[in-house]
XYZ file of C-alpha atoms in Angstrom:
550
model
C -78.321 115.107 62.478
C -81.647 115.743 60.794
C -84.367 113.591 62.336
C -87.853 112.840 61.084
C -89.493 113.995 64.313
C -88.828 115.069 67.878
C -91.509 114.765 70.565
C -90.524 116.921 73.538
C -91.830 118.442 76.776
C -93.360 115.138 77.791
C -93.176 112.810 80.765
C -92.227 109.488 79.156
C -92.296 106.267 81.173
C -89.899 104.153 79.110
C -89.902 100.776 80.948
C -86.185 100.722 80.117
C -84.193 99.935 83.274
C -81.227 101.973 82.039
C -83.335 105.105 81.532
C -86.732 104.781 83.270
C -87.986 108.237 82.275
C -87.382 110.783 79.537
C -88.552 114.227 78.486
C -87.955 113.963 74.738
C -87.888 111.266 72.061
C -86.286 111.618 68.624
C -87.396 109.518 65.653
C -85.582 108.460 62.488
C -86.925 105.878 60.051
C -89.728 104.875 62.400
C -87.369 104.028 65.270
C -86.135 105.881 68.321
C -82.881 107.644 67.453
C -82.279 109.024 70.918
C -83.735 110.486 74.106
C -83.140 113.711 76.013
C -79.472 114.797 75.871
C -78.808 112.358 73.011
C -80.827 114.755 70.849
C -78.610 117.769 71.521
C -77.665 119.385 68.224
C -80.302 117.493 66.233
C -82.945 119.154 64.083
C -86.169 117.587 62.866
C -88.690 117.775 60.054
C -91.448 117.707 62.667
C -91.288 118.992 66.228
C -94.163 118.159 68.559
C -94.801 119.621 72.002
C -96.534 117.236 74.417
C -97.318 120.101 76.786
C -96.125 118.137 79.797
C -98.401 115.176 79.074
C -97.562 111.678 80.259
C -96.675 108.970 77.744
C -96.017 105.234 77.923
C -94.778 102.680 75.383
C -97.497 101.894 72.868
C -100.125 99.500 74.179
C -100.016 96.035 72.626
C -103.015 93.681 72.813
C -101.913 90.043 72.636
C -105.401 88.695 71.826
C -107.714 91.087 69.990
C -110.034 90.152 67.104
C -109.520 93.417 65.244
C -111.486 92.425 62.144
C -114.441 91.338 64.291
C -114.274 94.601 66.251
C -114.610 96.428 62.947
C -117.378 94.115 61.805
C -119.264 94.772 65.023
C -118.965 98.524 64.541
C -120.605 98.162 61.131
C -123.439 95.798 62.097
C -126.286 95.737 64.609
C -125.151 96.329 68.189
C -126.986 94.038 70.624
C -124.603 94.398 73.554
C -126.141 94.949 76.971
C -125.498 98.682 76.719
C -127.467 98.911 73.486
C -130.110 96.258 74.231
C -130.396 95.819 78.023
C -133.223 93.242 77.917
C -134.465 90.465 75.663
C -137.411 92.654 74.610
C -134.989 95.473 73.772
C -132.951 93.051 71.674
C -135.998 91.991 69.684
C -136.956 95.648 69.246
C -133.464 96.453 67.923
C -133.765 93.588 65.443
C -137.169 94.873 64.326
C -135.862 98.399 63.820
C -132.887 97.187 61.778
C -135.045 94.808 59.728
C -137.413 97.639 58.801
C -134.532 99.424 57.052
C -133.489 96.407 54.947
C -134.812 94.696 51.806
C -137.115 91.758 52.490
C -134.482 89.141 51.707
C -131.555 90.842 53.495
C -129.866 89.372 56.547
C -130.034 91.065 59.938
C -126.535 90.565 61.361
C -125.451 91.563 64.843
C -123.375 90.587 67.846
C -122.764 91.145 71.532
C -125.748 89.842 73.507
C -125.202 88.000 76.808
C -127.925 85.755 78.210
C -126.411 86.190 81.669
C -127.446 89.859 81.519
C -130.729 89.756 79.566
C -132.102 86.560 81.109
C -132.251 84.204 78.125
C -130.996 83.524 74.636
C -133.056 84.823 71.699
C -135.157 82.111 70.065
C -135.813 81.513 66.395
C -139.506 82.214 66.891
C -138.795 85.487 68.663
C -136.397 86.551 65.914
C -138.961 85.542 63.265
C -141.531 87.893 64.757
C -139.068 90.745 65.182
C -137.570 90.519 61.685
C -140.807 89.777 59.860
C -139.445 86.566 58.415
C -135.998 87.835 57.413
C -132.894 85.749 58.120
C -131.290 86.809 61.416
C -127.909 85.803 62.857
C -126.962 87.218 66.259
C -123.587 86.218 67.678
C -123.187 85.888 71.444
C -120.680 88.183 73.156
C -118.332 85.200 73.619
C -118.433 84.463 69.866
C -118.805 80.806 70.849
C -122.522 80.617 70.086
C -125.189 82.382 68.059
C -128.950 82.561 67.621
C -130.558 82.122 64.201
C -134.056 82.751 62.861
C -136.097 80.212 60.930
C -135.239 81.936 57.647
C -131.542 81.742 58.514
C -131.821 77.986 58.999
C -133.668 77.757 55.692
C -130.865 79.637 53.893
C -128.502 77.013 55.327
C -130.640 74.182 53.935
C -132.784 73.385 56.975
C -136.318 74.511 56.102
C -138.580 74.808 59.105
C -135.538 74.250 61.350
C -135.861 70.538 60.669
C -133.126 68.055 59.913
C -130.432 70.079 61.689
C -127.729 67.507 62.544
C -125.718 67.089 65.700
C -122.138 68.260 65.187
C -119.001 66.935 66.908
C -117.600 69.630 69.205
C -120.852 71.577 69.118
C -124.421 71.611 70.368
C -127.788 72.322 68.744
C -130.451 73.447 71.223
C -133.765 71.839 70.276
C -137.434 72.384 71.118
C -139.862 69.733 72.376
C -140.414 68.514 68.790
C -136.694 68.024 68.174
C -136.388 71.019 65.837
C -133.577 73.526 66.248
C -134.770 76.187 68.693
C -132.387 78.864 67.438
C -129.218 78.601 69.540
C -126.137 76.968 68.019
C -123.040 76.457 70.159
C -119.384 76.061 69.200
C -118.782 74.068 65.975
C -122.551 73.869 65.343
C -122.376 77.557 64.428
C -120.775 76.537 61.126
C -124.112 75.069 60.001
C -125.357 78.612 59.367
C -122.056 80.467 59.025
C -121.234 78.435 55.935
C -123.626 80.597 53.921
C -122.250 83.859 55.344
C -118.524 83.216 54.748
C -116.461 84.385 53.125
C -117.832 87.917 52.981
C -116.920 90.052 49.954
C -113.297 91.185 50.144
C -114.225 94.869 50.251
C -116.477 94.256 53.236
C -113.690 92.525 55.141
C -111.203 95.267 54.265
C -113.700 97.803 55.592
C -114.007 95.747 58.798
C -110.223 95.769 59.202
C -110.057 99.516 58.601
C -112.791 100.212 61.166
C -111.123 97.937 63.713
C -107.723 99.567 63.147
C -109.144 103.044 63.668
C -110.810 101.956 66.898
C -107.520 100.427 68.027
C -105.401 103.565 67.643
C -108.110 105.654 69.283
C -107.807 103.333 72.300
C -104.032 103.815 72.402
C -103.086 100.538 70.758
C -100.034 100.504 68.515
C -99.849 96.714 68.078
C -102.465 93.974 67.973
C -102.376 90.199 67.585
C -105.451 88.831 65.810
C -106.093 85.253 66.970
C -107.479 83.353 64.016
C -107.762 84.118 60.313
C -107.951 82.232 57.068
C -110.814 79.727 57.264
C -114.576 79.545 56.959
C -114.954 76.638 59.401
C -113.258 78.233 62.397
C -112.022 81.729 63.166
C -111.682 84.156 60.313
C -113.512 85.058 57.154
C -111.931 83.010 54.381
C -108.760 81.722 52.744
C -107.664 85.169 51.521
C -107.757 86.973 54.868
C -104.059 87.843 54.739
C -104.625 89.453 51.354
C -107.325 91.651 52.906
C -104.836 92.838 55.533
C -102.260 93.499 52.830
C -104.770 95.549 50.827
C -105.770 97.510 53.907
C -102.113 98.302 54.515
C -101.496 99.243 50.869
C -104.413 101.684 51.018
C -103.133 103.321 54.203
C -105.990 101.910 56.280
C -103.915 99.791 58.665
C -102.611 102.293 61.184
C -101.791 99.676 63.814
C -99.099 96.987 63.648
C -100.605 93.525 63.146
C -99.583 89.989 63.960
C -102.112 87.524 62.539
C -102.680 83.915 63.579
C -103.784 81.477 60.864
C -106.367 79.082 62.268
C -105.157 75.513 62.701
C -107.406 74.105 59.969
C -105.733 76.418 57.437
C -102.531 74.410 57.946
C -102.182 71.268 55.866
C -99.778 68.668 54.533
C -97.956 70.474 51.707
C -95.810 67.531 50.621
C -92.131 66.679 50.981
C -89.733 69.524 51.771
C -86.666 67.333 52.234
C -85.989 63.590 51.960
C -88.017 61.698 54.514
C -89.887 64.723 55.878
C -93.132 66.432 54.878
C -94.070 70.075 55.402
C -97.125 70.792 57.540
C -98.278 74.377 57.506
C -99.033 76.886 54.780
C -97.850 76.673 51.188
C -94.315 77.777 50.265
C -93.117 76.943 53.768
C -94.845 79.988 55.217
C -94.884 79.871 59.033
C -94.610 81.896 62.234
C -92.337 84.925 61.839
C -92.915 85.712 58.172
C -93.562 89.404 57.478
C -92.262 92.714 58.719
C -92.783 95.148 61.567
C -96.215 96.182 60.224
C -97.812 92.879 59.185
C -96.511 89.449 60.089
C -97.643 85.855 60.535
C -97.634 84.838 64.182
C -98.650 81.609 65.918
C -101.258 79.243 64.580
C -104.473 79.439 66.601
C -106.516 76.455 67.742
C -109.677 76.188 69.821
C -109.694 73.285 72.259
C -112.941 74.125 74.063
C -115.634 76.769 74.470
C -116.504 79.588 76.867
C -117.229 79.909 80.573
C -120.231 82.208 80.312
C -121.640 79.900 77.645
C -121.002 76.874 79.893
C -119.193 75.118 77.024
C -115.571 75.256 78.256
C -114.309 71.745 79.111
C -114.147 71.502 82.904
C -112.974 68.837 85.301
C -116.078 69.451 87.439
C -119.704 70.322 86.743
C -120.606 73.961 86.292
C -121.865 75.391 89.576
C -125.240 76.430 88.135
C -125.751 73.587 85.616
C -125.175 70.237 87.337
C -124.319 67.470 84.904
C -122.634 69.849 82.459
C -118.843 69.860 82.179
C -118.639 71.509 78.753
C -116.937 69.930 75.751
C -113.796 69.766 73.662
C -113.966 71.139 70.122
C -111.569 68.456 68.880
C -110.792 65.034 70.307
C -107.740 64.619 72.519
C -106.082 62.675 69.696
C -106.757 65.372 67.101
C -105.412 68.121 69.378
C -102.219 66.094 69.891
C -101.825 65.559 66.153
C -102.294 69.250 65.359
C -99.803 70.310 68.043
C -97.173 67.717 67.112
C -97.250 68.559 63.407
C -97.304 72.335 63.824
C -94.528 72.214 66.421
C -92.395 69.904 64.264
C -92.551 72.383 61.389
C -91.524 75.441 63.397
C -94.847 77.023 64.287
C -95.536 78.831 67.496
C -98.906 77.508 68.670
C -101.619 79.418 70.526
C -104.320 77.122 71.869
C -107.529 78.443 73.374
C -108.046 76.530 76.621
C -110.530 77.996 79.072
C -111.595 74.998 81.128
C -109.138 73.146 83.337
C -109.933 69.807 81.670
C -109.103 71.287 78.266
C -105.947 72.810 79.725
C -104.701 69.374 80.821
C -105.164 68.058 77.279
C -103.269 70.997 75.795
C -100.441 70.836 78.337
C -100.008 67.136 77.616
C -99.825 67.891 73.885
C -97.227 70.646 74.299
C -95.180 68.399 76.589
C -95.262 65.537 74.078
C -94.324 67.890 71.216
C -91.202 69.104 73.009
C -90.165 65.581 73.973
C -90.652 64.350 70.396
C -89.071 67.370 68.685
C -87.075 69.470 71.196
C -87.218 73.143 70.270
C -86.022 75.689 72.847
C -87.803 79.024 72.972
C -90.948 77.957 71.121
C -93.113 80.044 73.504
C -96.291 78.119 72.822
C -99.295 79.900 74.280
C -102.431 79.125 76.283
C -105.103 81.603 75.228
C -107.249 82.570 78.247
C -106.039 79.884 80.727
C -109.228 80.801 82.515
C -109.445 78.142 85.228
C -105.993 77.008 86.333
C -104.973 74.936 89.333
C -101.739 75.478 91.256
C -100.288 72.377 89.628
C -101.210 73.681 86.177
C -99.608 77.060 86.909
C -96.394 75.268 87.865
C -96.533 73.103 84.748
C -97.075 76.127 82.483
C -93.969 77.713 83.963
C -91.949 74.492 83.706
C -92.867 74.042 80.031
C -91.955 77.645 79.179
C -95.483 78.472 78.002
C -97.212 81.833 77.805
C -100.692 82.123 79.366
C -102.855 84.896 77.909
C -105.635 85.789 80.411
C -107.935 88.782 79.947
C -108.274 91.400 82.659
C -111.395 93.039 81.284
C -113.334 89.770 81.565
C -113.281 90.251 85.322
C -115.626 93.222 85.237
C -117.679 92.953 82.057
C -118.545 89.246 82.332
C -117.271 88.581 85.850
C -120.689 88.202 87.434
C -121.528 85.519 84.877
C -118.197 83.830 85.619
C -118.977 83.756 89.350
C -122.378 82.195 88.651
C -120.875 79.577 86.363
C -117.981 78.637 88.649
C -119.240 79.200 92.168
C -117.206 80.890 94.900
C -114.546 78.199 95.439
C -113.708 77.522 91.804
C -113.747 81.260 91.039
C -110.568 81.598 93.123
C -108.763 79.866 90.241
C -110.153 82.196 87.554
C -107.957 84.341 85.291
C -104.882 84.056 87.461
C -102.197 86.695 87.031
C -100.258 87.142 90.268
C -99.641 83.400 90.393
C -98.183 83.381 86.891
C -95.851 86.282 87.661
C -94.748 84.674 90.918
C -93.975 81.483 88.964
C -91.637 83.433 86.677
C -93.961 83.518 83.672
C -93.969 86.564 81.348
C -97.559 87.840 81.411
C -99.068 89.568 78.332
C -101.968 92.014 78.306
C -105.039 91.291 76.234
C -108.765 91.923 75.882
C -110.278 89.351 73.479
C -112.239 92.252 71.978
C -115.015 92.333 70.845
C -115.999 89.842 73.569
C -115.382 92.781 75.938
C -114.165 96.334 75.396
C -110.714 96.474 73.831
C -109.392 99.622 75.539
C -106.099 98.740 77.287
C -106.727 101.217 80.094
C -109.864 99.282 81.010
C -107.931 96.027 80.964
C -105.201 97.462 83.174
C -107.829 98.798 85.569
C -109.316 95.348 86.010
C -105.951 93.576 86.302
C -105.276 95.841 89.277
C -108.743 96.077 90.869
C -110.356 92.699 89.974
C -114.011 93.472 90.643
C -117.109 92.511 88.689
C -119.602 94.999 87.270
C -121.723 94.430 90.381
C -118.742 95.243 92.584
C -117.995 91.721 93.786
C -114.311 90.808 94.204
C -113.107 88.135 91.785
C -109.976 86.299 92.964
C -108.557 89.473 94.447
C -105.407 87.626 95.512
C -104.489 87.451 91.800
C -104.260 91.252 91.425
C -101.107 92.779 89.952
C -99.584 96.226 90.409
C -100.140 99.020 87.920
C -96.544 98.791 86.713
C -96.873 95.032 86.247
C -100.076 95.522 84.265
C -98.414 98.181 82.091
C -95.456 95.844 81.545
C -97.911 93.137 80.471
C -99.624 95.403 77.929
C -96.272 96.431 76.421
C -93.238 94.199 77.008
C -95.289 91.110 77.866
C -97.388 91.193 74.713
C -94.302 91.783 72.572
C -92.623 88.791 74.230
C -95.698 86.667 73.485
C -94.947 86.938 69.736
C -91.128 87.063 69.868
C -90.959 90.840 69.322
C -89.541 92.183 72.581
C -86.351 93.103 70.706
C -88.208 95.917 68.926
C -91.354 96.674 70.941
C -92.404 97.303 74.514
C -89.856 99.837 75.754
C -88.848 103.321 74.693
C -85.130 103.065 74.056
C -82.731 103.844 71.246
C -83.249 101.476 68.322
C -86.754 100.422 69.374
C -89.850 101.191 67.311
C -91.111 104.715 67.978
C -94.529 103.644 69.268
C -96.035 105.399 72.279
C -99.334 106.412 73.796
C -100.041 109.801 75.375
C -102.378 109.849 78.378
C -104.172 112.614 80.250
C -102.511 111.720 83.563
C -99.749 109.581 85.061
C -100.909 105.960 84.900
C -98.423 104.925 87.573
C -99.529 107.531 90.092
C -103.297 107.893 89.850
C -105.451 106.096 92.388
C -106.085 102.506 91.201
C -109.835 103.032 91.108
C -109.306 105.960 88.693
C -107.382 104.050 86.015
C -110.519 103.366 83.958
C -111.210 107.109 83.872
C -107.927 107.949 82.130
C -108.139 108.906 78.481
C -105.875 108.566 75.473
C -104.665 111.936 74.238
C -102.712 110.661 71.245
C -101.239 107.541 69.670
C -97.930 107.592 67.802
C -96.928 104.623 65.633
C -93.496 104.556 64.020
C -93.014 108.207 64.918
C -96.144 109.231 62.998
C -99.257 110.589 64.657
C -101.938 107.929 64.166
C -104.482 109.552 66.486
C -104.618 112.903 68.224
C -107.413 113.946 70.555
C -105.774 117.331 71.120
C -102.782 116.311 73.226
C -100.138 117.216 70.650
C -98.996 120.572 69.322
C -96.950 120.127 66.118
C -94.701 123.064 65.315
């Protein structure tokens, strides 16, 4: 048989119980045609020598804002690494502003008040940008700081007349004017003039994000939220932008995209006595192919921990009197879940606080009782603070929690401050979910934190903050369990474990080459591993010198 490619002289960890390891993988039509002795007598158009390198099934990030990663790469970087203090942030804004026309926006993202001491203010941004409109998104992407000119562009001259917004918060100065910081749904007051961006800009964001993904060893990504201007995404034609990126050869990573809940609507009758709720033409979860498909619908129920806006059952440890807030009312969340579930959608609801989680669990429970649907695999994005009873209920309802390992180090110190030592024991649980029989995915929530899967795996195993403090160490998982999460688990989270996650005959030929054996290096060294190459569908998507094509 003539194959498209054979990758040989490697050490493949397959995660297939019937054949745990292999030395060679053959590819035909983008899928694995055979391994090792099954390739005897075969020839190939392309033969690649791995030089003894170690390889694992392609990494799959179950919650990764790829388009926003690309956007961040193309705009002003105000992360702690680039701007380690509030003064450094203002200086970065000033330097960027000096390169722009007088009426141009200064756009950036990534700052964290927990690390630089305070949020930027409108007055500070005014001075730095010399009166230009500035919009800096917090690392959580649940809040942003705007300059006076930015408020004016949104119709609020002098930062006056800015309304209160349900599900959001406007920080005000002593005179009642907006001070600069907008939280949660209040962000839309300014974002409405920035969205949608021109299609070519968004396509370029997708292309930049896809390139970063394959360089990190990712072969599949689920983007949580597209398609609206009043939630997560850029605009109503976001799927078209992904299609164009693919048509131009710019989408080197497999994508599952989640339409935001407000993109779904009543489309009218689809049979006598029943109306369709979703996207036009009956489009819903599962539509697409192995490169680009529609996944769950995404909904935000609350905010973020480090922003102190996630809906909690108890006050935040460092801000007494504050329990966060829901983005929608309990009744609206129930309505969204019931209608989407009834019409066949998988649903992925962001629930970080334990109070929000109770609301979401109640909604999922009611949906299944009203319209029984086995195997729906509804998801809880983040599940950041989860009691023992909630863990048991998640397992009983057949739900998929999607916690982020990398949060533990990059923003873990802020989490400890927000929660306090006792409540922090319930943060980003992983071992408890596995012990309850739940299939655990791997995810980053990039660009909130770094999207590299190796960093996420490192933190799932080691569970220490940037300052070295342990964070719920009893929730640590093994390296193999973390690898399973970032491959099989993430595929399971979007109903794709039948074609992704393991290296076996008939599965997609997606794998990642590493510079050492992930399963054997010391746990504290996992973050030091590097990606030598990324292969998607049997084609080399990224090669840092690990491959030797013949």
